Structures are given as C-alpha cells and as structure tokens.
Amino acid sequence: MSTNTAELLKGAAELFPDEVVTQAHVRHLELPGAVGRFALITLDNGFDHTKPTTFGPASLANLNAAIDQVEKEAREGEIVGVGLTGKPFIFAVGADLKGVELLKKHEDALAIGQGGHAVFRRLADLAVPTFAYYNGAAMGGGVEVGLHCTYRTVSQAVPAFGLPEVFLGLVPGWGGCALLPNLIGADRAVSVIVENSLNQNKLLKGPQVYELGIADALFEGADFLEQSLRWTAAVLKGEIEVVRPEVDRDEAWDQAVARGKQIADDKVHGAAPAAYRALDIVAAAKSGDLRAGFDAEDRALADLIMGGELRSGIYAFNLVQKRAKRPAGAPDKSLARPVTKVGVVGAGLMASQLAMLFARRLEVPVVLTDIDQERVDKGVGYVHEEIDKLLLKGRVNQDKANRLKALVTGSLDKATAFADADFVIEAVFEEMSLKQKIFAEVEAVVPEHAILATNTSSLSITEMSSKLKHPERVVGFHFFNPVAILPLLEIVRAERTDDASLATAFSVAKSLKKTAVLVKDAPAFVVNRVLTRFLGEVLRSIDEGTPVDVADRALAPLGLPMSPIVLLELVGPAVAHHVSGTLHSAFPDRFGVSENLGRVVEAGKRNLYVPGSAKPELDPEVEALFQTGDVQLTEEQVRERALDAIAQEVRLMLDEGVVAEAQDIDLCLITGAGWPFHLGGITPYLDREGVSERATGRRFLEPGVASVPA
Ligand code: NAD
C-alpha cells in the first residue's frame, strides 16, 4: 500500500516542481502517568505563520513516510498511540491550490485525490489509536487529515477552521464528504460543507468546532499540546471515555441533503456543480460505506478539477486575496497624507453609511452636513443606531461604542465644521451643478491639503472639479450600497488629480478595509457601466415584445446573485433610468433608454413585480404602463444578446484604459456586484463559453489563466 502510494505521489510531484514542501517530523515522548511511548508527527513547512502549511504531492509523500515509520513502531508494540499537530498558529490549510491549477489531465487529477486518501486513511488503519490536535488554522485537507484519526482535540485559539472547497468549486475530496456526516450527522455536515462555504466562506472558531462535535475535547491555546497529551493519556488508560451522540440515519439525513440543495439553489441556481456533487456524496454516505464514499470523492474531485468553474474559482480567489491587496496603478504609498478628521456632505442613504464606516475604521472625528437640521439629525441618528447594533452583537464593547458615537456629529455650518478636515466626501443628489457648487463651497473653507472626494455613481469627476482653484486634490470615491457588505471602492483619477491625493485616497481605502480599484474618469466607471449595459439589453428585449418573465429568466444559467428585474428594483428604477441616461449621452449607439422604464419612473413605481409574491408576478399597474412591440425572443436569444453586449463593453473599457486589465473588471464585479466566483467575475466565463471570440474576435485572458492549461 505505502509503496504504491509513494509511487503515485512521486509521479504527481513531478508535475509540481515549485511546491512549498511540508515536512512531517516524528518525535517520541513518554505520555504522562506512565501510559507509554507516543509518536507525535508535526506538520511544518519551515516558514512562519504567514506561509501556512499545505499539502502538495511531495508534502503528502513526507507524511506518508512518517506514517511508514510509526506504522512499523505500532505493529511492533513500540508505541501506544500517534498524534498529529501543526507548527505555531497553523495546523494545515489543505491542498496547495497552485498545484491544482497545474493539472492538465483527468487521470492526474484523479491521482491527487487517490494520493490524499491513501495517505490519510493509513491513520485510521494503524494498530494504535491516532489523535489529531488542531492547534491552529485548519482548512480543507487540513481538517480532513484529522477526520481520519480516531480522536480529535481543538484549541480555543483556532481562528479559522472549515471546508472551503465548495466555495472554490471543489468538494472536500480527501474524506470530508464521506466522514464528516458519519461523525456529526448529515445536517451539521451540510452546514459546514455547503452552507458555510456558500455563505462567503464562513469559517468556524475553535469552540464551535468542539460544539459541533468535530473535536472530542477543547483546550486553552496557551498549553494546548500539553493538555491534549494529558487527555490522550487519560483516554488510552480508559479514564476518559469518549462518547459521541448517535448519528440520526433516518429521514433527518435526507432532509439535511434536501436543505443543502435548497441552499445551493438559492446561491448558485444550479449554475455551479460543486455543491451538488458534494451533496450527492453526503447523501450516499448514509450507508456508512466509506470506501465507496472515498471513490465518489475521487471522481468528483477529478471532474471538478478539470472543469471551468474551479479554474474560475481559483482565479477569483487570487483576485480578492492578492490583487485586491496591491491595487494596479496605485501611486507610491509614501506620498499619502494623514487623515485626522473627515467631513461628509449630505446625510442621506449613502452619506450616513459612509459616516459610519469612516468613524468605525479610521476612528477620527466625522462631521455630517445637510440642508436642514432634521436631515442632519436623521443621519447622525442612523450612525448611533448602527453602533448600538454592533454593541448588541458584541462586536464592540460599551466603552468603544461610546467613543465611536462621540466621534460622529452633525452641523449645518460647513465653514466651521470643515475648517480642520483633511478629507471631505460629498454624497448629495446626483446633479453636476449641485456637486460643483458644493465643491466650491467646501474648497473655500477647508485647509490647503484637504482631499475633496465624491461618491458620484456616473458623473465626470474632471468636469466636477473644473471650476475649482485646486482640481488636483479631487478624487472619485465610489462606494456600493450596502456599504457595509460590498467591499468594492472604485477610486477615480480625474484628469488633474495629483499623485499625493490619489495615494491618500488609496491609504484611506486600505484603512476602511475596502477593495480599491483604480478607475479612469469614464462614464459610470466599471460596475455600473457593465450592469447598465446588460440590463439595457434585457429591457430592450422587453420593449421589443419579449415577455418580462422570459427576459428575466434569460441569465439564470449564470447563477448571478439576482435576476435583472430584481436588480433593477434593488438599484431603484429612477436611479437606473438616470444612469442609463448618462451612459446614453456618452455612448448613444450602445446604451438605449427604455421608454417603458421611463413610464415606470414617471408613475413613481419602485417595483415591477408584486412585492412579496412567491413567484415573480408583474404588477398589473406596471403591465398597464408597458407599450411593447411584437418581436418575441427566446431565453437563449436574450442571453446571447446580453452576453455579447457585456463582452463588447468590457473590450471597449479595456481599449479605453478604464482599468489596467481584465482582472480589474472581474475584481470589480465580484466585490461590487457580488458576481460569483464560479464565473471568475465575468471574463473567464465569457472566454470559456466562446462569447468573447464571437463578440469581439478574441479572448480576454491568456489560455491557461482561469482555464485548464493547453
Ligand atoms: P440621498 O437622496 O439618499 O441623499 C442625498 C442627500 O444629499 C439628501 O439628504 C439631501 O438633503 C442632501 N443634499 C442635497 N443638497 C445638499 C446640499 N446643498 N448640501 C448638503 N446636503 C445636500 O441620495 P444617495 O442615494 O445617498 O446618493 C448620494 C450620492 O451617492 C449620489 O451621487 C449617488 O449617485 C451616489 N451613490 C448612490 C448609491 C445608491 O445605491 N443609492 C450608490 C453609490 C453612489
């Protein structure tokens, strides 16, 4: 067994020469209470905690060799048990995704799954009991290796524990899908494997791992290993009996799987296969036949590794993890000026959310202004309520809540309020002349070095700043509603914006913990331009005569967070109409203005569908307003039209230099519009579906980026 495994892994290691290799050090110790000699395997890649331990093929081979050694010792009666732990702060964070990306053939992908199983399963088959001590972060294969052990302990200090595979486009394929439901029951397993994963990769902390029953014991972080070894000794002596609740194998199992399918449908609408494949294995695991479960995991893993969704998922993961941290085109950060006080003009929907964010993240005084006291009070009141919510949830303590509240004040007098502000952001109505007037007023009262920022969704920043004495200090700072949830911040450089102002904007964005993307001063920037273009095509189909329900279902196979009409309702028909008007003025041949939408706005309707109805149902009043033609397209035709339009618009944006690369457009759509990882934002999807070539004559990304290498 071990020789075959060794050969399998050797072959796989040749495909992945740059692996950061994890060592598996074996040391021996005497367990307390004269229980006997014990072998402890420590996983360590030789780096500090900033480079977490992973499992590539050479790492698995090292663990395999360590198990060879302890297997022999166990067989010969030299040890009473085997433990497995990690380096400080990290247990192990699973398969090395860089290696997964390199796999080109189904059989190689299958070998990776089989290799992991073959090594990990040996921990269950040893002649002595095995113990996993989850001392730090454990994810994916890191969690799974422990599931093969006889017992598990977890540290209170574990900050992150979970199975993020489904989130990325994989299944927990080294035992997770088959073992976890048999350990903690199908319902809890579905929560960990599917629900948490699809919920923006929600991770567990040490105490939750214990409460779920994944670990048999929970110990303080400070002397975790010592306590775990003492517990191990007591278990081996029979002083502690580990009793696990019986797993319910009746209807509860099927209901759990059905619940998981519902969660997957709600999140990805059938558009990405990973969650469904994982649930099929969980369903089959009811029989308790682990061998069959592991085989099913190998097949699912290999299929998914060779599929486009995973490649897009890894690409998207790298964008939000890496590119987001080093924004393309940002000036040298040493040019940034400190910000010690913030002014906010307007106290409406966006402005009050911005005041909350600035106060919470920068912890500097924030002053809100508006046209009357009532609006100002409402804005400040909103922030105070939000802080109270944080207090209730235990996210801040009373002292911090008091301090944050004291930082946010309101004023009707800009001259006094902004006299010592370093950064003033306006979020008043979307009107050029109003914004120009506001900036002129603000410029007259703020210090020389202050930055003037605008949250405009579509207007030209260059024009907005054109009448100022110092247009070089104006930047676009475009947030997305809801501000607390959507991470994106489009930072717009106008024609005369200088490097110091831009550097300050990026430094503020970092302190606000936002994903900043540098964008050229072009109509509607990135997200709104793409959304408006595709929404425009859907509305055009409706205006021409395609039934609303057909047009609205057309994009369903992409698994977007919501349908076009629901998106329109969320943005607000009036705002959407306004933005399409701005884009129509800039690019009349590509952006239409829907007359039917105009009628909806004029009638003051906020919804097109009857609110609260179980199925989308067009409001009869809206239907009465609609005047349509008689050209009826199919869902497929509407989809083709909308996707071609997106591809064309993205190509034009790249040609115009709106952003540095296609990657930035994808990052914007993922973090500003919640577009799914399995699409990789949008360009990997357009490439793999052949839309890019059809609509623009070429791909957006090099072959091999976000796709299987040739
Ligand atoms: P809103 O109507 O909720 O708020 C605008 C506020 O500006 C109102 O309270 C109004 O009284 C105030 N105001 C108007 N004139 C003023 C003046 N002279 N001095 C001080 N205050 C004045 O609007 P909103 O949705 O918060 O949008 C504000 C800006 O943010 C717009 O430019 C909009 O395009 C942009 N934006 C909106 C969203 C969104 O989803 N709503 C998202 C991103 C950006």
PDB file of C-alpha atoms and ligand atoms in Angstrom, residues 344-354 369-372 375-376 412 414 426-431 434-435 437-438 441 454-459 464 477-483 528 570-572 575 578-579, ligand 1:
ATOM      1  CA  VAL A 344     -19.368  64.307   4.846  1.00  0.00           C
ATOM      2  CA  VAL A 345     -21.682  66.474   2.741  1.00  0.00           C
ATOM      3  CA  GLY A 346     -25.183  65.086   2.653  1.00  0.00           C
ATOM      4  CA  ALA A 347     -26.740  62.900   5.316  1.00  0.00           C
ATOM      5  CA  GLY A 348     -28.846  60.645   3.065  1.00  0.00           C
ATOM      6  CA  LEU A 349     -28.722  56.942   2.292  1.00  0.00           C
ATOM      7  CA  MET A 350     -25.063  56.769   1.220  1.00  0.00           C
ATOM      8  CA  ALA A 351     -23.675  59.620   3.309  1.00  0.00           C
ATOM      9  CA  SER A 352     -24.862  58.184   6.610  1.00  0.00           C
ATOM     10  CA  GLN A 353     -23.392  54.765   5.767  1.00  0.00           C
ATOM     11  CA  LEU A 354     -20.119  56.479   4.845  1.00  0.00           C
ATOM     12  CA  THR A 369     -23.849  68.214   6.994  1.00  0.00           C
ATOM     13  CA  ASP A 370     -27.100  68.551   5.035  1.00  0.00           C
ATOM     14  CA  ILE A 371     -29.604  71.223   4.086  1.00  0.00           C
ATOM     15  CA  ASP A 372     -31.632  71.177   7.314  1.00  0.00           C
ATOM     16  CA  ARG A 375     -31.811  65.553   7.870  1.00  0.00           C
ATOM     17  CA  VAL A 376     -28.589  66.029   9.810  1.00  0.00           C
ATOM     18  CA  LEU A 412     -25.346  72.984   9.319  1.00  0.00           C
ATOM     19  CA  LYS A 414     -19.732  73.800   6.730  1.00  0.00           C
ATOM     20  CA  GLU A 426     -19.806  64.549  -0.870  1.00  0.00           C
ATOM     21  CA  ALA A 427     -22.811  62.254  -1.341  1.00  0.00           C
ATOM     22  CA  VAL A 428     -25.550  64.702  -2.342  1.00  0.00           C
ATOM     23  CA  PHE A 429     -28.055  64.271  -5.187  1.00  0.00           C
ATOM     24  CA  GLU A 430     -26.606  63.087  -8.491  1.00  0.00           C
ATOM     25  CA  GLU A 431     -26.546  66.509 -10.205  1.00  0.00           C
ATOM     26  CA  LEU A 434     -25.141  70.866  -7.362  1.00  0.00           C
ATOM     27  CA  LYS A 435     -21.924  68.905  -6.890  1.00  0.00           C
ATOM     28  CA  LYS A 437     -21.487  74.236  -6.137  1.00  0.00           C
ATOM     29  CA  ILE A 438     -20.845  72.038  -3.093  1.00  0.00           C
ATOM     30  CA  GLU A 441     -18.221  75.935  -1.030  1.00  0.00           C
ATOM     31  CA  THR A 454     -17.091  62.449  -4.496  1.00  0.00           C
ATOM     32  CA  ASN A 455     -19.293  59.392  -4.283  1.00  0.00           C
ATOM     33  CA  THR A 456     -20.875  60.077  -7.673  1.00  0.00           C
ATOM     34  CA  SER A 457     -22.054  56.943  -9.493  1.00  0.00           C
ATOM     35  CA  SER A 458     -21.701  58.227 -13.030  1.00  0.00           C
ATOM     36  CA  LEU A 459     -20.728  61.889 -13.392  1.00  0.00           C
ATOM     37  CA  MET A 464     -16.981  68.393 -11.387  1.00  0.00           C
ATOM     38  CA  PHE A 477     -14.507  57.589  -4.254  1.00  0.00           C
ATOM     39  CA  HIS A 478     -17.343  55.412  -5.465  1.00  0.00           C
ATOM     40  CA  PHE A 479     -18.845  53.085  -2.841  1.00  0.00           C
ATOM     41  CA  PHE A 480     -21.546  50.462  -3.365  1.00  0.00           C
ATOM     42  CA  ASN A 481     -24.788  50.073  -1.489  1.00  0.00           C
ATOM     43  CA  PRO A 482     -24.942  48.446   1.088  1.00  0.00           C
ATOM     44  CA  VAL A 483     -21.581  49.903   2.064  1.00  0.00           C
ATOM     45  CA  ASN A 528     -22.476  50.490 -13.232  1.00  0.00           C
ATOM     46  CA  LEU A 570     -32.786  46.997  -5.842  1.00  0.00           C
ATOM     47  CA  VAL A 571     -30.979  49.832  -7.594  1.00  0.00           C
ATOM     48  CA  GLY A 572     -34.287  51.691  -7.915  1.00  0.00           C
ATOM     49  CA  VAL A 575     -31.538  55.669 -10.367  1.00  0.00           C
ATOM     50  CA  HIS A 578     -30.796  58.188 -14.614  1.00  0.00           C
ATOM     51  CA  VAL A 579     -27.564  56.191 -15.068  1.00  0.00           C
TER      52      VAL A 579
HETATM   53  P1  NAD B   1     -29.988  60.543  -0.996  1.00  0.00           P
HETATM   54  O1  NAD B   1     -31.104  61.244  -1.705  1.00  0.00           O
HETATM   55  O2  NAD B   1     -30.352  59.484  -0.019  1.00  0.00           O
HETATM   56  O3  NAD B   1     -29.137  61.622  -0.216  1.00  0.00           O
HETATM   57  C1  NAD B   1     -28.725  62.847  -0.755  1.00  0.00           C
HETATM   58  C2  NAD B   1     -28.635  63.830   0.389  1.00  0.00           C
HETATM   59  O4  NAD B   1     -27.984  64.993  -0.063  1.00  0.00           O
HETATM   60  C3  NAD B   1     -30.001  64.253   0.923  1.00  0.00           C
HETATM   61  O5  NAD B   1     -30.068  64.027   2.318  1.00  0.00           O
HETATM   62  C4  NAD B   1     -30.047  65.741   0.586  1.00  0.00           C
HETATM   63  O6  NAD B   1     -30.797  66.502   1.518  1.00  0.00           O
HETATM   64  C5  NAD B   1     -28.575  66.082   0.602  1.00  0.00           C
HETATM   65  N1  NAD B   1     -28.283  67.350  -0.059  1.00  0.00           N
HETATM   66  C6  NAD B   1     -28.815  67.825  -1.201  1.00  0.00           C
HETATM   67  N2  NAD B   1     -28.301  69.056  -1.455  1.00  0.00           N
HETATM   68  C7  NAD B   1     -27.447  69.369  -0.460  1.00  0.00           C
HETATM   69  C8  NAD B   1     -26.631  70.475  -0.148  1.00  0.00           C
HETATM   70  N3  NAD B   1     -26.602  71.537  -0.920  1.00  0.00           N
HETATM   71  N4  NAD B   1     -25.858  70.427   0.965  1.00  0.00           N
HETATM   72  C9  NAD B   1     -25.891  69.359   1.768  1.00  0.00           C
HETATM   73  N5  NAD B   1     -26.658  68.279   1.529  1.00  0.00           N
HETATM   74  C10 NAD B   1     -27.425  68.282   0.430  1.00  0.00           C
HETATM   75  O7  NAD B   1     -29.015  60.005  -2.125  1.00  0.00           O
HETATM   76  P2  NAD B   1     -27.997  58.786  -2.089  1.00  0.00           P
HETATM   77  O8  NAD B   1     -28.649  57.559  -2.622  1.00  0.00           O
HETATM   78  O9  NAD B   1     -27.332  58.734  -0.762  1.00  0.00           O
HETATM   79  O10 NAD B   1     -26.942  59.224  -3.198  1.00  0.00           O
HETATM   80  C11 NAD B   1     -25.965  60.227  -2.938  1.00  0.00           C
HETATM   81  C12 NAD B   1     -24.852  60.129  -3.965  1.00  0.00           C
HETATM   82  O11 NAD B   1     -24.273  58.829  -3.889  1.00  0.00           O
HETATM   83  C13 NAD B   1     -25.281  60.301  -5.402  1.00  0.00           C
HETATM   84  O12 NAD B   1     -24.268  60.962  -6.100  1.00  0.00           O
HETATM   85  C14 NAD B   1     -25.437  58.868  -5.908  1.00  0.00           C
HETATM   86  O13 NAD B   1     -25.269  58.770  -7.296  1.00  0.00           O
HETATM   87  C15 NAD B   1     -24.297  58.213  -5.176  1.00  0.00           C
HETATM   88  N6  NAD B   1     -24.440  56.774  -4.991  1.00  0.00           N
HETATM   89  C16 NAD B   1     -25.622  56.228  -4.654  1.00  0.00           C
HETATM   90  C17 NAD B   1     -25.725  54.846  -4.492  1.00  0.00           C
HETATM   91  C18 NAD B   1     -27.037  54.215  -4.113  1.00  0.00           C
HETATM   92  O14 NAD B   1     -27.150  52.981  -4.251  1.00  0.00           O
HETATM   93  N7  NAD B   1     -28.007  54.965  -3.656  1.00  0.00           N
HETATM   94  C19 NAD B   1     -24.587  54.041  -4.645  1.00  0.00           C
HETATM   95  C20 NAD B   1     -23.374  54.646  -4.959  1.00  0.00           C
HETATM   96  C21 NAD B   1     -23.312  56.013  -5.128  1.00  0.00           C
END
